[in-house]
mmCIF file of C-alpha atoms in Angstrom:
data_model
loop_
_atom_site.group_PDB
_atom_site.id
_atom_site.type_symbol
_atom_site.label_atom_id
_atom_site.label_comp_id
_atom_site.label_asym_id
_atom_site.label_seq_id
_atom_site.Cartn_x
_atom_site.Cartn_y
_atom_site.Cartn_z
ATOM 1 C CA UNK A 253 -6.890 19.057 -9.676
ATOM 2 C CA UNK A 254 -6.525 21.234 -12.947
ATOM 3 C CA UNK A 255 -9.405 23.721 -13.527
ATOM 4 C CA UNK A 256 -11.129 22.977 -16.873
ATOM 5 C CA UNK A 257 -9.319 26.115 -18.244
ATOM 6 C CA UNK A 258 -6.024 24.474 -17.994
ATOM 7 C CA UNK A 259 -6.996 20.878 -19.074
ATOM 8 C CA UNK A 260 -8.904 22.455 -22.689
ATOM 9 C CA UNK A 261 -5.506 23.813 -22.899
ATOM 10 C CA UNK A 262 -3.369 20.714 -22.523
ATOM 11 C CA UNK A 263 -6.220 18.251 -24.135
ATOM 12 C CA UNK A 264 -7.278 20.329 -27.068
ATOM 13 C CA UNK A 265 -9.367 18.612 -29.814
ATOM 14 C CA UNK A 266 -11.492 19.540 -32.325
ATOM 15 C CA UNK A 267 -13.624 16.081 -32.034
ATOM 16 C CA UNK A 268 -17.096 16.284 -32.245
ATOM 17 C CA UNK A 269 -17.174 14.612 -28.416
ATOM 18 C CA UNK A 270 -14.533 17.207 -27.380
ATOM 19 C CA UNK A 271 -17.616 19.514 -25.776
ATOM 20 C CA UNK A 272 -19.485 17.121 -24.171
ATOM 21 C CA UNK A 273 -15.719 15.838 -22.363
ATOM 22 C CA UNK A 274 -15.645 19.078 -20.772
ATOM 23 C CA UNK A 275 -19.108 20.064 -19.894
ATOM 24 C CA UNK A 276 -18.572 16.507 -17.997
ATOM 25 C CA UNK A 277 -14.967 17.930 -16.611
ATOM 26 C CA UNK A 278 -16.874 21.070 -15.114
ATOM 27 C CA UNK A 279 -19.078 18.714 -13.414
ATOM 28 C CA UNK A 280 -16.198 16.441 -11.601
ATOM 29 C CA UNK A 281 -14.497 19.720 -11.190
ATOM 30 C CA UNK A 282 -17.199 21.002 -9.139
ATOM 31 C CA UNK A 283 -17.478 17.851 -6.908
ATOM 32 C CA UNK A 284 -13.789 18.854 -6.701
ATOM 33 C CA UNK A 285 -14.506 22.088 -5.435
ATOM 34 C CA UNK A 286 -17.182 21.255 -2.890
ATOM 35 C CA UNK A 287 -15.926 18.531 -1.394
ATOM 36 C CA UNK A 288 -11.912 18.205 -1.938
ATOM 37 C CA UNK A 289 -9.943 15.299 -2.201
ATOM 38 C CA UNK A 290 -12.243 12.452 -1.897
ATOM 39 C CA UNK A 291 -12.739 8.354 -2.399
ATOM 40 C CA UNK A 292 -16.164 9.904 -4.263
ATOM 41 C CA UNK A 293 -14.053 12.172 -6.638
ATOM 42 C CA UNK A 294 -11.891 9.652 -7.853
ATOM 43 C CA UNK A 295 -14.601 6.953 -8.577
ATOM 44 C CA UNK A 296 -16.405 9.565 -10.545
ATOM 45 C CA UNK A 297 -13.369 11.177 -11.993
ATOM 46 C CA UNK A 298 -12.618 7.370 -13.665
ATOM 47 C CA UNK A 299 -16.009 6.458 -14.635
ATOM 48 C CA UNK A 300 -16.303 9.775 -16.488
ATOM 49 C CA UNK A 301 -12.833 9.696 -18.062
ATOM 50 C CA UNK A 302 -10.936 6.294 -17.566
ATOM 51 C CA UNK A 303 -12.814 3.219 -16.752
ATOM 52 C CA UNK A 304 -15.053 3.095 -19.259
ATOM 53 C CA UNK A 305 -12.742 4.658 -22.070
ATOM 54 C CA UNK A 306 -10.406 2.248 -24.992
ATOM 55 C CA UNK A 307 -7.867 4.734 -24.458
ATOM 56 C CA UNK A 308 -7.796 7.263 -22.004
ATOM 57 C CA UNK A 309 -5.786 10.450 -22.156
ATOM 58 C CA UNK A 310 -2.924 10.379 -20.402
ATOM 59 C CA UNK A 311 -3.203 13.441 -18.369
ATOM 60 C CA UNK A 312 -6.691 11.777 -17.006
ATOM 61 C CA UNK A 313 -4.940 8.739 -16.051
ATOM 62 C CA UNK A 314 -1.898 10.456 -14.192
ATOM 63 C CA UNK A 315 -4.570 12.665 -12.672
ATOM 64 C CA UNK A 316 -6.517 10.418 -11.262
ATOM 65 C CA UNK A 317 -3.251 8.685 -9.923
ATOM 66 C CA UNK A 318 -2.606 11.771 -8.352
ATOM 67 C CA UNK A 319 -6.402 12.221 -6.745
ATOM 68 C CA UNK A 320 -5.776 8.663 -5.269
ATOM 69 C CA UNK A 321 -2.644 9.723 -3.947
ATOM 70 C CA UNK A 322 -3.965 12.412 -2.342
ATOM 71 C CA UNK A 323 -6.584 10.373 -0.519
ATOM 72 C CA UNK A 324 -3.500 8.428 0.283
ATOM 73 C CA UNK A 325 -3.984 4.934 -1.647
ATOM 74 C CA UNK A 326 -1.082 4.673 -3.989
ATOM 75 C CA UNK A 327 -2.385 1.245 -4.493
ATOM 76 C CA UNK A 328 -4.668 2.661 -6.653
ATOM 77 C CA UNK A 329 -3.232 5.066 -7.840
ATOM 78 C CA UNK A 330 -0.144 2.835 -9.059
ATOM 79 C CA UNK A 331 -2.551 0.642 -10.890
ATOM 80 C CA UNK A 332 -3.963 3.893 -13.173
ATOM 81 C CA UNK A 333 -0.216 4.563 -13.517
ATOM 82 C CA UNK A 334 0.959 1.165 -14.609
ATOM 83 C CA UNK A 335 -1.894 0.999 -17.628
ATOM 84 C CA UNK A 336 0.545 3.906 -19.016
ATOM 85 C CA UNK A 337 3.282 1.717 -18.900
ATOM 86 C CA UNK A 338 3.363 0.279 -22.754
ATOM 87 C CA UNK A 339 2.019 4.109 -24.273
ATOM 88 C CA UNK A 340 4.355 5.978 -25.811
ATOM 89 C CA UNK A 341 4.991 9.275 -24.192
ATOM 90 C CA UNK A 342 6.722 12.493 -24.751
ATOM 91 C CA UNK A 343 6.950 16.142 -23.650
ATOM 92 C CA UNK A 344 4.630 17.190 -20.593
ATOM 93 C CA UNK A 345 3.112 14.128 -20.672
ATOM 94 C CA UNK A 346 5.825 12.098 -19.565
ATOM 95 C CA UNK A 347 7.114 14.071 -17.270
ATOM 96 C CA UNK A 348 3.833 14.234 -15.010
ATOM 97 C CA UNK A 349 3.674 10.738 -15.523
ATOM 98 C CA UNK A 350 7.384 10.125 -14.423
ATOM 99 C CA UNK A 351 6.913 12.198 -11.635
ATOM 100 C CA UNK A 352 3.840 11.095 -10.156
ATOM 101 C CA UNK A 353 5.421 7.561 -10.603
ATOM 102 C CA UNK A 354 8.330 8.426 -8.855
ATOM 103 C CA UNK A 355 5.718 9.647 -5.703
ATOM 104 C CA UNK A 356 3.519 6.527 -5.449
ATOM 105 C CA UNK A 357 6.851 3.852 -5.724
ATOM 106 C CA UNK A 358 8.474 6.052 -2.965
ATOM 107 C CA UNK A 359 5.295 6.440 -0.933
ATOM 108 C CA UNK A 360 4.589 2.866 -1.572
ATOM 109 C CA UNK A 361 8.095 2.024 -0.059
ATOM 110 C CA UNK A 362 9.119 0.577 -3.551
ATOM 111 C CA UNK A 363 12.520 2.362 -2.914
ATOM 112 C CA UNK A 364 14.745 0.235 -5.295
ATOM 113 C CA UNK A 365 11.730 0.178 -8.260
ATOM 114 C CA UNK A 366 12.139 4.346 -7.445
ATOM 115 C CA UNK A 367 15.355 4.363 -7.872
ATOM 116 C CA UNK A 368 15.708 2.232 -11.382
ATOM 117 C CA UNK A 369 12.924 4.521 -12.528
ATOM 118 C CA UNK A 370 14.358 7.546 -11.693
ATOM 119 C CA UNK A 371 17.834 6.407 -13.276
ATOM 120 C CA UNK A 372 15.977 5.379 -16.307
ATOM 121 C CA UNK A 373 14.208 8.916 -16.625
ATOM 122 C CA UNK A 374 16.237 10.981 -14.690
ATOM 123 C CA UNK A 375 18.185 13.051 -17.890
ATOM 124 C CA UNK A 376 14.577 13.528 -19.501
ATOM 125 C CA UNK A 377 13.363 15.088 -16.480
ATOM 126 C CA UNK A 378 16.027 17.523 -15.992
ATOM 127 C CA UNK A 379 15.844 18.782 -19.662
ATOM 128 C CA UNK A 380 11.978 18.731 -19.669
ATOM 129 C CA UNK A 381 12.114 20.601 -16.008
ATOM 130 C CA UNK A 382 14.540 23.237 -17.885
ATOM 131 C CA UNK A 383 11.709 24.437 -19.686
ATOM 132 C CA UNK A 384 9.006 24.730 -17.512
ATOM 133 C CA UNK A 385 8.404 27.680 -14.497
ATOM 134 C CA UNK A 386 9.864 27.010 -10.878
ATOM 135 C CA UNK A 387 6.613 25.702 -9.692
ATOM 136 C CA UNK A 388 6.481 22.606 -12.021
ATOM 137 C CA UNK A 389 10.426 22.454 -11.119
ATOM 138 C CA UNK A 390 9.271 22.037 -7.656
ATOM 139 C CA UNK A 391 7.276 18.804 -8.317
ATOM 140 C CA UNK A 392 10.370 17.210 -9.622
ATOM 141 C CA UNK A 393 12.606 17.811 -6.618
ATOM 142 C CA UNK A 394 9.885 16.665 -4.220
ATOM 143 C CA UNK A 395 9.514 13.592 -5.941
ATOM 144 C CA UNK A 396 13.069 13.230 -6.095
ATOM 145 C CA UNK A 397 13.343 13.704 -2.415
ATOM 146 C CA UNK A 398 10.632 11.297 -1.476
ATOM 147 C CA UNK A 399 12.876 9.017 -3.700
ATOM 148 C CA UNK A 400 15.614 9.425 -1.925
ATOM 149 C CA UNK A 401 13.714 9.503 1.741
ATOM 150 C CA UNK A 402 12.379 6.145 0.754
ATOM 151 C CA UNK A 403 15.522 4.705 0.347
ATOM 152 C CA UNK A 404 16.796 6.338 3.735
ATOM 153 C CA UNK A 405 19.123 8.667 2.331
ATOM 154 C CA UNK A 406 17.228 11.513 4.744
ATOM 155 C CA UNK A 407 20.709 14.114 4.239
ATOM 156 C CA UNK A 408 20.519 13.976 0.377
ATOM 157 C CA UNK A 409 16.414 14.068 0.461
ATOM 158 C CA UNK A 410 16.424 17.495 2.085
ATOM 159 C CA UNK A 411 18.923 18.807 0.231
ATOM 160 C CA UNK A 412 16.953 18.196 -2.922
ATOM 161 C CA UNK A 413 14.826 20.499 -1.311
ATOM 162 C CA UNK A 414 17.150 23.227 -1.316
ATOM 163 C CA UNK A 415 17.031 24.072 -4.851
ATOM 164 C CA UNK A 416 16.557 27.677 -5.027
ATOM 165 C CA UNK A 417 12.524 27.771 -4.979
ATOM 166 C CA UNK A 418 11.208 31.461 -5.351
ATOM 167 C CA UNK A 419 7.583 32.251 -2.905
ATOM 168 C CA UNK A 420 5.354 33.169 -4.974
ATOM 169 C CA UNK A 421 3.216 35.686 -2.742
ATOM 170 C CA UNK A 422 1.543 35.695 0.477
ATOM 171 C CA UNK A 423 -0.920 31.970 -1.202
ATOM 172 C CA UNK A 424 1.992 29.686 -2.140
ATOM 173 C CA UNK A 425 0.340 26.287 -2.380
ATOM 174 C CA UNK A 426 4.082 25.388 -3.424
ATOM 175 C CA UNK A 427 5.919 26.729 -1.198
ATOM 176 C CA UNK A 428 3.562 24.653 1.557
ATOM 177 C CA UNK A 429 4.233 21.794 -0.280
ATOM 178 C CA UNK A 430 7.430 21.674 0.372
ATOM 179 C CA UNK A 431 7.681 22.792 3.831
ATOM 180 C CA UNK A 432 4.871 19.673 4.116
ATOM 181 C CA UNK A 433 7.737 17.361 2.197
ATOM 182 C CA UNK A 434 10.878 18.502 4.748
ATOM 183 C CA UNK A 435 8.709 18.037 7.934
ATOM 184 C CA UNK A 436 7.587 14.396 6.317
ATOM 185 C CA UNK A 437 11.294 13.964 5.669
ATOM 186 C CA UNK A 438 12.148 14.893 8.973
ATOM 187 C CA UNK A 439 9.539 12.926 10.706
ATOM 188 C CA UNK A 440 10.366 9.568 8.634
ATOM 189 C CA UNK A 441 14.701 10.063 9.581
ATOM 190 C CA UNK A 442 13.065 10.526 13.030
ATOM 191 C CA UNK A 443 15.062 13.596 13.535
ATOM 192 C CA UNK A 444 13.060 15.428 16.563
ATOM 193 C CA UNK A 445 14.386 18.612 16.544
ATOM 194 C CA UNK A 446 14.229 18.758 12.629
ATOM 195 C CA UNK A 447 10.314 17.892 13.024
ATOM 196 C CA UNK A 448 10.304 20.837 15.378
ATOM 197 C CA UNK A 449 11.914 23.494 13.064
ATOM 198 C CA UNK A 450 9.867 22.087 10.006
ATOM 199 C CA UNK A 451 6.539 21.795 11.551
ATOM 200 C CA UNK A 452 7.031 25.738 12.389
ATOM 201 C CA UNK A 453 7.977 26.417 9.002
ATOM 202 C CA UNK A 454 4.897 24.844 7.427
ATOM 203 C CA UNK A 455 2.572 26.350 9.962
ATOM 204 C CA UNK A 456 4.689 29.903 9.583
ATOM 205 C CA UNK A 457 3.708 29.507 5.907
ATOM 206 C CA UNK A 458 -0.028 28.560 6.461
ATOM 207 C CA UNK A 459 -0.787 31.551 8.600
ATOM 208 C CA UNK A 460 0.753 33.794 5.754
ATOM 209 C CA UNK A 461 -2.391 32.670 3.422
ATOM 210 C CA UNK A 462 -5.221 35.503 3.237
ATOM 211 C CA UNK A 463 -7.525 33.004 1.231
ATOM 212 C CA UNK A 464 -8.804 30.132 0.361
ATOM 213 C CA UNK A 465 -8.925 28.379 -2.980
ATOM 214 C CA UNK A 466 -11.914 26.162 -1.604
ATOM 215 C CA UNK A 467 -14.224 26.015 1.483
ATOM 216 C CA UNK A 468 -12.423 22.672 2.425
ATOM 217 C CA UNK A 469 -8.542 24.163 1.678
ATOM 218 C CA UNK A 470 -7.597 25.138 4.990
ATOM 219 C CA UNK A 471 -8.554 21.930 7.383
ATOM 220 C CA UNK A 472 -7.058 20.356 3.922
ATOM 221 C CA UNK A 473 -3.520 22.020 4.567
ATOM 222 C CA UNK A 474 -3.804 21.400 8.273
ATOM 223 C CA UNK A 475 -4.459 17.849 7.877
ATOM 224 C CA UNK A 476 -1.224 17.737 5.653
ATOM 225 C CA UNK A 477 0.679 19.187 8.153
ATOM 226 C CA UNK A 478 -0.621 17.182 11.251
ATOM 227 C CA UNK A 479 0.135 13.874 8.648
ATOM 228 C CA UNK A 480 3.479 14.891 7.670
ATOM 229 C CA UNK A 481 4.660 15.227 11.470
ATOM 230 C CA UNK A 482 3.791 11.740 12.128
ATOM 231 C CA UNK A 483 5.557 10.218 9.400
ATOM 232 C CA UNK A 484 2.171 9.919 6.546
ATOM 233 C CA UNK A 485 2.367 12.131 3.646
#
């Protein structure tokens, strides 16, 4: 979840509501922050900024599609996607959205609707992705590879993954990620010994972290890990 510093960044406005939106932010944040990714967070992230709004901002809606992904019901979170589906979007906005919708249809098993989507999208993404750091880079190939893992094509999945990614210090939440997406890979191609050599990467990288974002982080990460070996992202 985005710390209210970086959403007044990405949502500035200079209507009259615009304060009370983010003193309400710093309060869902804060859940956030005690209690991680929970059915409770996303029920109160959507009645404070979705639900009960004419028309949501996008980066809410893709958000909470991504908090219900993380909780692992892209039912959800692909019906919070789909109410984007007749807006009109451009620039960072779109490309969050794109890739988060690439995720759910791929985690859903929706490999063919992930596939026409990412044909449709796929030259806006790479220019958009040209212009951002090598962390948001990242979430493009690891959607991309759970698009192609969905459809089977395990080889071309990993190499997606293979894309030159810099570490980023000692508390790469990236870099974990995508150890996390290889083992998942590995364990959905059924590939034992690949399982093997990712699950020690990912817990190789763990053990590098010297802290904590949150309280909850670390049996977070583990969980992830333990998931991903058995096939659940």
């Amino acid at each position: 979840m985005i710390s209210p510093m970086e959403r007044k960044k990405i949502s500035f406005s200079i209507r009259p509501s615009h304060n009370a939106e983010m003193k309400k932010y710093e309060e869902v944040y804060l859940t956030y922050a005690n209690t991680g990714y929970t059915r409770d967070l996303c029920e109160q992230y959507a009645a404070a900024f979705v639900d009960d709004i004419k028309k949501p901002n996008v980066i809410d809606v893709v958000q909470l599609a991504m908090l219900y992904e993380r909780i692992q019901d892209y039912k959800m979170a692909a019906f919070y996607l789909d109410s984007l589906s007749d807006r009109k979007l451009g620039g960072l906005e779109k490309y969050h959205y794109c890739i988060e919708n690439l995720k759910v249809k791929s985690l859903l098993g929706k490999w063919r609707d992930a596939e026409d989507f990412r044909t449709e999208n796929i030259d806006f993404m790479q220019k958009q992705s040209e212009k951002l750091s090598s962390q948001r880079q990242a979430d493009l190939y690891m959607a991309l590879a759970l698009t192609d893992c969905a459809a089977k094509h395990y080889d071309q999945a990993l190499k997606l993954l293979k894309f030159g990614y810099k570490p980023r210090g000692k508390n790469d939440k990236k870099l974990l990620e995508i150890f996390i997406t290889a083992l998942y890979i590995f364990a959905k191609a059924e590939d034992e010994e690949g399982v093997e050599g990712a699950l020690g990467n990912a817990k190789s990288c763990m053990n590098l972290f010297s802290k904590f974002e949150f309280s909850w982080c670390q049996e977070y990460w583990e969980n992830r890990i333990a998931d991903a070996a058995n096939g659940v992202f």
